CSV table of C-alpha atoms in Angstrom, one decimal:
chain,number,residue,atom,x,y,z
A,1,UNK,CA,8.2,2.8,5.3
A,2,UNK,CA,10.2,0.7,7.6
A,3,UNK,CA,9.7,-3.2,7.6
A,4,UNK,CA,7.4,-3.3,10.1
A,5,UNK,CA,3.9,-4.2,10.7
A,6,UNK,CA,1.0,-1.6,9.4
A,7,UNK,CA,-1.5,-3.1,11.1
A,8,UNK,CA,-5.0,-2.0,10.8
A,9,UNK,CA,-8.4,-4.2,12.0
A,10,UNK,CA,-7.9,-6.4,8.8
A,11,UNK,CA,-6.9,-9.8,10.7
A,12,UNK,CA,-10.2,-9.6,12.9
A,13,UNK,CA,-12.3,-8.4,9.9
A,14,UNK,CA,-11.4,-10.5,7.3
A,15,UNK,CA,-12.2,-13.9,8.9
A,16,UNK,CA,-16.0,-13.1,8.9
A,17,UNK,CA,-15.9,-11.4,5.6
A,18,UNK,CA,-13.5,-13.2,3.4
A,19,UNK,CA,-13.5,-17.0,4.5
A,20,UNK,CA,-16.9,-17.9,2.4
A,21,UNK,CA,-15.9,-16.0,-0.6
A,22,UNK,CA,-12.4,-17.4,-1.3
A,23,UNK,CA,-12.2,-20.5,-3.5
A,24,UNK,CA,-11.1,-23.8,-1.3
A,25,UNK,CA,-8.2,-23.8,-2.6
A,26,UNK,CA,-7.3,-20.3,-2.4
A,27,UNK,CA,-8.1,-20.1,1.6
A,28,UNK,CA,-5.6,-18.8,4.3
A,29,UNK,CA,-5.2,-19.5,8.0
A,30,UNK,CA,-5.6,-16.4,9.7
A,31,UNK,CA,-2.7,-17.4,12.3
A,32,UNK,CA,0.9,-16.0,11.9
A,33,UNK,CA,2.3,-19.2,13.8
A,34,UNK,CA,0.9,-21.7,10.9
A,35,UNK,CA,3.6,-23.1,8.6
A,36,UNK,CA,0.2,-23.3,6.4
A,37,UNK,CA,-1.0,-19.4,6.3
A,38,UNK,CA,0.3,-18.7,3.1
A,39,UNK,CA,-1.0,-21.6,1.0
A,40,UNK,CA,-2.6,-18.8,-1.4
A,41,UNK,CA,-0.7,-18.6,-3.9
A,42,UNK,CA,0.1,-22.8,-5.0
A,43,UNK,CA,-0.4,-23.6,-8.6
A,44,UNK,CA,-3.2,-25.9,-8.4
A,45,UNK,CA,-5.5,-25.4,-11.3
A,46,UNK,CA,-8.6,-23.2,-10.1
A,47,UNK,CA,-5.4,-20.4,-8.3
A,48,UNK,CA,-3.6,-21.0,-11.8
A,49,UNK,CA,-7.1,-20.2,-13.6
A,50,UNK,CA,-7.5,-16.8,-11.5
A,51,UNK,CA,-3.8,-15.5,-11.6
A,52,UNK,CA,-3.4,-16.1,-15.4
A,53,UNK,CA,-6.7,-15.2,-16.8
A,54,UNK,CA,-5.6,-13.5,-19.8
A,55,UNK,CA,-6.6,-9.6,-20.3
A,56,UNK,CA,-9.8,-8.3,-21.3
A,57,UNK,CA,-9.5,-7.2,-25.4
A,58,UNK,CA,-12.2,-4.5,-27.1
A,59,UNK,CA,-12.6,-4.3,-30.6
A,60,UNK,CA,-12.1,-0.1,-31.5
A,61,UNK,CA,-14.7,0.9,-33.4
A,62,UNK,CA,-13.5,1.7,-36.9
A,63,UNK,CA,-13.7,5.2,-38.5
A,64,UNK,CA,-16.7,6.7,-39.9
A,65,UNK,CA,-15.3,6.7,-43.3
A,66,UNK,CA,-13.8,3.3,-43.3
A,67,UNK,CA,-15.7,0.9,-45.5
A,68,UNK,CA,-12.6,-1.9,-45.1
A,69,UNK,CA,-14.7,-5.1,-44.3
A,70,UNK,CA,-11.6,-6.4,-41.8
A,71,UNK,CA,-11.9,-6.4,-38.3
A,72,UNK,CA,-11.0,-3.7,-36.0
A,73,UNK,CA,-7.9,-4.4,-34.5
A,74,UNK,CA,-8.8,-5.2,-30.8
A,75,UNK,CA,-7.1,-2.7,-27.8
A,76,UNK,CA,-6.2,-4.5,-25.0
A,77,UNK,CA,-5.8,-2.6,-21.4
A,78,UNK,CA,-4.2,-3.9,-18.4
A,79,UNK,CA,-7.4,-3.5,-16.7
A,80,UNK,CA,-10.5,-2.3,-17.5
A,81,UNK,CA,-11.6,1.6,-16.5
A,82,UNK,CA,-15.2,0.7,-15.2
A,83,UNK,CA,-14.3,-2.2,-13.0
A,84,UNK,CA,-11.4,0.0,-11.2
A,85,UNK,CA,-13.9,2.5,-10.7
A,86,UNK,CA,-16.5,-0.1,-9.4
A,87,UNK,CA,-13.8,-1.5,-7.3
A,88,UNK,CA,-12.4,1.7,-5.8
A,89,UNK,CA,-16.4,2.0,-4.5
A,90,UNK,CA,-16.0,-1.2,-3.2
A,91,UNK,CA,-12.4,-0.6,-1.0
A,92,UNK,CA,-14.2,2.6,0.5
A,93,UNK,CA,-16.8,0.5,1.9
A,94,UNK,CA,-14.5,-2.0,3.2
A,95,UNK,CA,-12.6,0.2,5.0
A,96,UNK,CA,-15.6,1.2,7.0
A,97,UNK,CA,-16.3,-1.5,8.4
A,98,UNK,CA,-12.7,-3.2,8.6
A,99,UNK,CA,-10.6,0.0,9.2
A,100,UNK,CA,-7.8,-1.7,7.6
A,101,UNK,CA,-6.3,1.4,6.4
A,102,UNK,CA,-2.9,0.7,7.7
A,103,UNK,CA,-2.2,-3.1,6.1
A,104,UNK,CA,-3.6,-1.8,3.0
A,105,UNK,CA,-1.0,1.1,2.5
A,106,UNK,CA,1.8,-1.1,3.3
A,107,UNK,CA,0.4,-3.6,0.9
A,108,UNK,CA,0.7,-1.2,-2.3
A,109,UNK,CA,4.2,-0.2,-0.9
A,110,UNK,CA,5.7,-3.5,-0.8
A,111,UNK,CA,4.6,-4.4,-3.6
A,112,UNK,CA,6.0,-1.4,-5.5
A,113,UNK,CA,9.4,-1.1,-3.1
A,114,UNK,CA,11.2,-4.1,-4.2
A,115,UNK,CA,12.1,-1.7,-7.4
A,116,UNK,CA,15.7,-1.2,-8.4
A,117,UNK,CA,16.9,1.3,-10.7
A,118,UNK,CA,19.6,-0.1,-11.5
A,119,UNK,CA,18.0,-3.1,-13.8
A,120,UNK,CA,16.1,-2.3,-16.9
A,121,UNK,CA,14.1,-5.8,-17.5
A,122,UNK,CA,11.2,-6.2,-16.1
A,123,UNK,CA,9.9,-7.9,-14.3
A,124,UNK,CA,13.7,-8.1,-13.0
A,125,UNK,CA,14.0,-4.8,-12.1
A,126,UNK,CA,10.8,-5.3,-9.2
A,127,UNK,CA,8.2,-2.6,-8.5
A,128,UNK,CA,4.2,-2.2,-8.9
A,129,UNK,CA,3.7,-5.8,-10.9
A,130,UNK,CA,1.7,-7.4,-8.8
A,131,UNK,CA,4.6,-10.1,-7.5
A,132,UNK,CA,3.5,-9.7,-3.8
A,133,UNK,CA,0.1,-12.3,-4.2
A,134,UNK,CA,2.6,-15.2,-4.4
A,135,UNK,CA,3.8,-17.2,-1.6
A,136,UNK,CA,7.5,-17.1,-1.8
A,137,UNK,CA,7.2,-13.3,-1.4
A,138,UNK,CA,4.8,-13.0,1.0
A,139,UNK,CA,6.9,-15.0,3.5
A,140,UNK,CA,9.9,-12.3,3.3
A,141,UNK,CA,10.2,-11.3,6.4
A,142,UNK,CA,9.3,-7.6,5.7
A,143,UNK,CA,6.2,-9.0,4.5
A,144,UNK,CA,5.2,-10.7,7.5
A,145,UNK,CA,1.4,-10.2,8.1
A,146,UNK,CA,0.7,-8.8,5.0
A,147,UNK,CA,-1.4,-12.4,4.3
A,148,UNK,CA,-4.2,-10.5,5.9
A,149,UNK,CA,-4.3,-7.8,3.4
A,150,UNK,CA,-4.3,-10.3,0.5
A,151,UNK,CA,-8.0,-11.7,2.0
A,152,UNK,CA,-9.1,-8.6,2.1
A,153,UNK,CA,-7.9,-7.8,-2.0
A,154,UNK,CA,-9.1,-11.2,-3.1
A,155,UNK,CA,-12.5,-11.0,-3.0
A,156,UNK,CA,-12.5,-7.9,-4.8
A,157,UNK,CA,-10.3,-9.5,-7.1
A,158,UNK,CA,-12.6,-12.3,-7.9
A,159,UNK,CA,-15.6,-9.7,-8.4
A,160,UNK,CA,-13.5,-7.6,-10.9
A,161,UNK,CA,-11.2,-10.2,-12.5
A,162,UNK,CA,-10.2,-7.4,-15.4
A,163,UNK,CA,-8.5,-5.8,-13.0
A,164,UNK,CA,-4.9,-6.6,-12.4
A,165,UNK,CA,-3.5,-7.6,-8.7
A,166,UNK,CA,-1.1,-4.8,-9.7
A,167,UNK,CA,-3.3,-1.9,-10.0
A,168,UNK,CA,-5.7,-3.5,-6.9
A,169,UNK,CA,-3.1,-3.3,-4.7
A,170,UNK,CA,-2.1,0.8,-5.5
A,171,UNK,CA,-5.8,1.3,-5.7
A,172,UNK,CA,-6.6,-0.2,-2.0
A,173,UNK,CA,-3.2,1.8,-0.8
A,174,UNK,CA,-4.1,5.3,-2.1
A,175,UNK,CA,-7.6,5.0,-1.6
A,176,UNK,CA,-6.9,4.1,1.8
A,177,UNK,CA,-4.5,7.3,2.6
A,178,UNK,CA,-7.6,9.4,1.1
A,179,UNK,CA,-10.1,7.7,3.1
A,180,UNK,CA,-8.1,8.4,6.1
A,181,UNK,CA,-8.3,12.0,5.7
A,182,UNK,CA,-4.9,12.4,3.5
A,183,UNK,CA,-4.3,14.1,0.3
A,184,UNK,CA,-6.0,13.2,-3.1
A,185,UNK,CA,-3.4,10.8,-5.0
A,186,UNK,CA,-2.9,11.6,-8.8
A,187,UNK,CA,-3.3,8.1,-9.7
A,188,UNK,CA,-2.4,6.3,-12.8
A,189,UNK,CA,-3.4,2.5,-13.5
A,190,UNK,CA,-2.8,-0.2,-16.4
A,191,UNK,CA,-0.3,-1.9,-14.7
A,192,UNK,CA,1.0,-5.2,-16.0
A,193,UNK,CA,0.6,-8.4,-13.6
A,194,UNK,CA,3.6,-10.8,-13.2
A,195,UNK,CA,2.3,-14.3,-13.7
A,196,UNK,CA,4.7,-16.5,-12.0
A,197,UNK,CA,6.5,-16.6,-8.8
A,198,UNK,CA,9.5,-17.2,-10.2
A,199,UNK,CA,9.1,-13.7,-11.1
A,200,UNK,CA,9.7,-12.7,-7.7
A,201,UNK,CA,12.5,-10.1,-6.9
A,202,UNK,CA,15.0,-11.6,-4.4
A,203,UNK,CA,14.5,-10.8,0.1
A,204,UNK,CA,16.0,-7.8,1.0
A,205,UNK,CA,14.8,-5.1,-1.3
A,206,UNK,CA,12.8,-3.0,1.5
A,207,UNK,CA,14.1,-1.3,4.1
A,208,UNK,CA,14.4,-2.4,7.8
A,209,UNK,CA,13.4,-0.6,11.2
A,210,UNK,CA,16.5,-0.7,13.3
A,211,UNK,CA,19.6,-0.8,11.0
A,212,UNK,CA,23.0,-0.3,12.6
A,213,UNK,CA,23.1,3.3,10.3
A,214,UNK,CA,19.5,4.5,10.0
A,215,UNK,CA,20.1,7.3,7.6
A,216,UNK,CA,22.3,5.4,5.6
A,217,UNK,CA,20.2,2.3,5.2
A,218,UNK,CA,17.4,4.6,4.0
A,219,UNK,CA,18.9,6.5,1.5
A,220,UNK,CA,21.0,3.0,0.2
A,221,UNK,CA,16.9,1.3,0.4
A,222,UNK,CA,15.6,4.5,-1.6
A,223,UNK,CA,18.2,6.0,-3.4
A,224,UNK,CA,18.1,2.5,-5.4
A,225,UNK,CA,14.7,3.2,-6.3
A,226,UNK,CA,15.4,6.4,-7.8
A,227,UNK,CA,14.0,8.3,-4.6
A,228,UNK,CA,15.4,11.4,-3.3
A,229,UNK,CA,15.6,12.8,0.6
A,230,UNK,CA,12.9,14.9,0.4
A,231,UNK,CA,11.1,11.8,-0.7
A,232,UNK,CA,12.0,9.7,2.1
A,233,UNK,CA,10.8,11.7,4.3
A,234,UNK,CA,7.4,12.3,3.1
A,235,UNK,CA,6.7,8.6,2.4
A,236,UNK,CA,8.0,8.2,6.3
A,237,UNK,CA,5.0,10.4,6.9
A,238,UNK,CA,2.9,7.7,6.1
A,239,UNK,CA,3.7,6.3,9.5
A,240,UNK,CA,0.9,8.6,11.0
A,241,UNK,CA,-1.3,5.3,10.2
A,242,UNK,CA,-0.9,2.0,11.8
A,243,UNK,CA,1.0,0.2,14.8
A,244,UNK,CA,4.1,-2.2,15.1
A,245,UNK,CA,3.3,-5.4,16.6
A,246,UNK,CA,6.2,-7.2,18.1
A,247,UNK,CA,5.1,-10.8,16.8
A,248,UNK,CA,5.4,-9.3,13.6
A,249,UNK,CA,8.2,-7.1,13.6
A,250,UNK,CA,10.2,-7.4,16.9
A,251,UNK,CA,9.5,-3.6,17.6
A,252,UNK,CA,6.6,-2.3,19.9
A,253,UNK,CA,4.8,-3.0,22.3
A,254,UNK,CA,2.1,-5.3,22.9
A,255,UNK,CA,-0.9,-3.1,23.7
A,256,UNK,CA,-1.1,0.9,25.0
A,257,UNK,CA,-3.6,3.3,25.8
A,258,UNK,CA,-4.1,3.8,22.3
A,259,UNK,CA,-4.1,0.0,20.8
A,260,UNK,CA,-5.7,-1.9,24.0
A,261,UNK,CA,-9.2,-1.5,22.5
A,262,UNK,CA,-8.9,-1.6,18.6
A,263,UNK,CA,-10.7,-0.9,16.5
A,264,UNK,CA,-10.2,-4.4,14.9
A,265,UNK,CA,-7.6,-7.1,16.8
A,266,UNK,CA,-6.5,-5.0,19.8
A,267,UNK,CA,-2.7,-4.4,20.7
A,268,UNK,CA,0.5,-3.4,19.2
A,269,UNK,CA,2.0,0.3,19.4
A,270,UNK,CA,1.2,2.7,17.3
A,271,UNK,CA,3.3,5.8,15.8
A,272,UNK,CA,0.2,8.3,16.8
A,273,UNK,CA,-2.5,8.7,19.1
A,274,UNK,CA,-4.9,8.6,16.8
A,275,UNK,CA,-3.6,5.9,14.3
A,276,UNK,CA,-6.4,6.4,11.7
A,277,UNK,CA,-6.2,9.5,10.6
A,278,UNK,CA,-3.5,10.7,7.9
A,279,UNK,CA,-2.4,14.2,9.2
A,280,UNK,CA,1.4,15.5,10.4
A,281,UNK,CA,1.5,14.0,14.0
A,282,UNK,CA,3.6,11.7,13.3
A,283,UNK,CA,6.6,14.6,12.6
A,284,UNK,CA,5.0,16.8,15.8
A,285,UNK,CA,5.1,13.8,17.8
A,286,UNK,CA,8.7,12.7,17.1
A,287,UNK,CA,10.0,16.2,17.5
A,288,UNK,CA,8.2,16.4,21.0
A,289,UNK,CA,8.8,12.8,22.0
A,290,UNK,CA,6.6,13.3,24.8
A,291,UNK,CA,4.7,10.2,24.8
A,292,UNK,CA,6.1,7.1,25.3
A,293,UNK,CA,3.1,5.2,24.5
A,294,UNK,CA,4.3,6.4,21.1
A,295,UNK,CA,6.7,4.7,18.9
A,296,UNK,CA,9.8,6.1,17.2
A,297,UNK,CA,11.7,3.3,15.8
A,298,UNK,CA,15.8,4.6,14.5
A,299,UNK,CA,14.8,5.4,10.7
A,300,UNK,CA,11.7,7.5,12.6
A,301,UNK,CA,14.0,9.1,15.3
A,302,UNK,CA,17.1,9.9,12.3
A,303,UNK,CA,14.3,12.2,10.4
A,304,UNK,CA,15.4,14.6,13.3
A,305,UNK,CA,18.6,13.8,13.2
A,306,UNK,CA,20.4,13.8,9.9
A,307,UNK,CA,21.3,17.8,8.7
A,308,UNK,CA,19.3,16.9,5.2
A,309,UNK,CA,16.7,15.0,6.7
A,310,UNK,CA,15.7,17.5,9.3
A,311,UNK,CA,15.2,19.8,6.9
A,312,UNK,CA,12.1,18.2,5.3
A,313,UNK,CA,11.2,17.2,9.0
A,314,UNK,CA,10.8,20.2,10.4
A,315,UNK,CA,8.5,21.3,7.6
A,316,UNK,CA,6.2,18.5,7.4
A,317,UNK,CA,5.9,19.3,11.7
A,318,UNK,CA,5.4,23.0,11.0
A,319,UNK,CA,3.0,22.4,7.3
A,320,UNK,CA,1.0,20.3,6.9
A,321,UNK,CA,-0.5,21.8,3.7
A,322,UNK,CA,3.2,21.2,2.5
A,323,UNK,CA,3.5,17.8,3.6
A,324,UNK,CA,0.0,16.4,1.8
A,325,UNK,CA,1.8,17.9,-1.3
A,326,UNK,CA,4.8,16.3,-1.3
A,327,UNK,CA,3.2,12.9,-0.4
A,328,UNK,CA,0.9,13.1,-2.6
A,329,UNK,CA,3.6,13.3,-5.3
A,330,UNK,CA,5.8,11.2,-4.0
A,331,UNK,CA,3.3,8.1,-3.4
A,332,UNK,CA,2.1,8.6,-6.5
A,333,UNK,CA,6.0,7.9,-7.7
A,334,UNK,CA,6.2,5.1,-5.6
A,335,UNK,CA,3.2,3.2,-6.7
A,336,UNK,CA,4.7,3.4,-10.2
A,337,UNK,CA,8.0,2.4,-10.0
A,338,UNK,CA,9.0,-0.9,-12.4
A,339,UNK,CA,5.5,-0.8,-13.6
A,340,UNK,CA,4.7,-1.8,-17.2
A,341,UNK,CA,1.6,-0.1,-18.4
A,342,UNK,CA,-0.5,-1.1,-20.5
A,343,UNK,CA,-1.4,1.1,-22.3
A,344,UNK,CA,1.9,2.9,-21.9
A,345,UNK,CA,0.6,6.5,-21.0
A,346,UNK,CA,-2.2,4.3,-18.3
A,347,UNK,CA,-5.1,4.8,-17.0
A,348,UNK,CA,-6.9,8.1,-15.2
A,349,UNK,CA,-9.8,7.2,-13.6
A,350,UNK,CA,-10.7,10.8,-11.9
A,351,UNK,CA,-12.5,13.2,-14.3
A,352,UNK,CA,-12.7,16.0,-12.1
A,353,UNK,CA,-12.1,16.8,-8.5
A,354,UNK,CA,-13.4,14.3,-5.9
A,355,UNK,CA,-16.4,15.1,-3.9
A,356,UNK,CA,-16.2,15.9,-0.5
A,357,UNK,CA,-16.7,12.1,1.3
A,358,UNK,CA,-19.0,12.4,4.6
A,359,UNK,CA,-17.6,11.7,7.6
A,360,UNK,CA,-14.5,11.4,6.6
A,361,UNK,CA,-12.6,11.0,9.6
A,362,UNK,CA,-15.0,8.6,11.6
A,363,UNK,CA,-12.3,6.0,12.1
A,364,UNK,CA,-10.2,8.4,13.7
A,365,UNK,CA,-12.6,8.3,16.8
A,366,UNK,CA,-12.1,5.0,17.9
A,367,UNK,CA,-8.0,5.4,18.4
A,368,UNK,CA,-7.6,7.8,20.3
A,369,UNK,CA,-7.1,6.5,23.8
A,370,UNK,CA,-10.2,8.2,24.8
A,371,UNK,CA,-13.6,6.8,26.2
């Protein structure tokens, strides 16, 4: 929601996982001091080769009664069904073992949250396009630490090429809110990659954490994506994963009861005790403000606050049947602003209600301050 760090175990876990896997040219420092982290995203010829690998084109099989002798005329998709599917298998089991949760939600938000309304071009106009694998964006400040989410996407990448950055990145971020015990997303994919970084929207489309006017910064951030109040407060809801780390952000702590042991790279402060698991603490834990192990940054504590606002707060603290419902929806909106599909109508992926998944909250377990 706000610019700050959603960070999950993926700096500890991707070091070990990703460093072999990544062409040499394509490798990143792990270290938020190097001048050298983001070196990703260059345009030497093997990164050109993966980020502009034209899309995957079937021939549609002609009618039954069509003797023509000419060529089916081929259909090209954005990506292709199968390998979503196979990759969407892939990010569960990643976030087992990385629990990187967090970084991966705020990856498929920032990507999509530089949309604005307001201009019809795309990719001018920002949103889900895939924009934030290039370097120039990556180092915007609301970005910062978001290179570790990228090493954990690339891999997956370069195992299912035909599927777009774009549609990886919203993949990883709702699967991730599922995986963490939140409500089923209704998904669309076929989302159209940017190939260039001059294609890049401009710093200072997403919001920030402590702006002089909390409520008024939100709704000038949101309102220009074509979000509404009730919106902005469900997607702050989202906060119930994840800690602020002040290297990162400037807001947090280093370490509490919570963060001192992981999972992942201890440290930071998170918005919940247990930072894992997508339920409604975050809005009970704000309106008690008991803890102060806890973090409520000003566009957290003006949920409570502003008359319109509050409304949607209260419920969310009271309901959290109503709160999954309204996320749901409006992270599905998100993850599709300034997104050109391809085909237009996109791509479903779920033909029938999701099976149960076995221990679903496991993660949960090892944040919540407890031995």
């Amino acid at each position: 929601m706000a610019s700050v760090a959603f960070s999950g175990a993926a700096a500890a876990a991707t070091a070990a996982t990703t460093s072999r896997r990544l062409p040499a040219s394509a490798k990143l420092s792990l270290s938020p001091s190097s001048s050298s982290s983001l070196k990703l995203l260059g345009s030497t010829p093997i990164v050109s080769r993966l980020f502009l690998k034209p899309k995957r084109c079937s021939a549609a099989p002609l009618p039954s009664r069509a003797f023509s002798s000419a060529a089916a005329a081929p259909k090209c998709l954005a990506s292709d069904p199968e390998q979503l599917k196979l990759a969407r298998e892939d990010i569960r089991e990643l976030l087992k073992t990385t629990f990187s949760h967090p970084i991966l939600v705020r990856l498929g938000w920032h990507d999509a949250g530089t949309y604005n309304k307001n201009i019809e071009e795309w990719p001018r106009r920002g949103g889900a396009n895939g924009s934030l694998r290039f370097e120039i964006e990556l180092k915007h400040a609301a970005n910062a630490g978001l290179v570790n989410a990228l090493k954990l996407i690339q891999p997956l990448k370069d195992k299912y090429s035909d599927v777009t950055y774009a549609d990886l990145f919203q993949l990883a971020s709702a699967t991730a809110v599922e995986e963490a015990g939140g409500p089923k997303i209704p998904m669309k994919y076929g989302r159209v990659d940017v190939s260039a970084p001059e294609q890049c929207p401009e710093e200072g489309r997403l919001p920030s954490a402590g702006p002089p006017s909390p409520a008024d910064h939100l709704r000038e951030v949101f309102y220009r994506m074509g979000l509404n109040d009730k919106e902005i407060v469900a997607l702050s809801g989202a906060h119930t994963l994840g800690r602020s780390r002040p290297d990162r952000s400037g807001w947090g702590k280093p370490e509490t009861k919570y963060t001192k042991d992981g999972p992942g790279a201890p440290g930071g402060q998170s918005w919940t005790a247990q930072w894992l698991k997508f339920d409604n603490s975050y809005f009970t834990d704000i309106k008690e403000k008991k803890d102060e192990d806890l973090l409520v940054l000003p566009t957290d504590g003006v949920l409570f606050e502003d008359p319109a606002f509050k409304v949607y707060a209260e419920k969310y603290a009271e309901d959290q049947e109503a709160f999954f419902k309204d996320y749901a929806e409006a992270h599905a909106k998100l993850s599709n602003l300034g997104a050109k599909f391809d085909p237009p109508e996109g791509i479903v992926i779920d033909d029938g209600p999701s099976q149960p998944v076995p221990e679903k909250f496991v993660a949960a377990k090892y944040s919540s301050g407890k031995d």
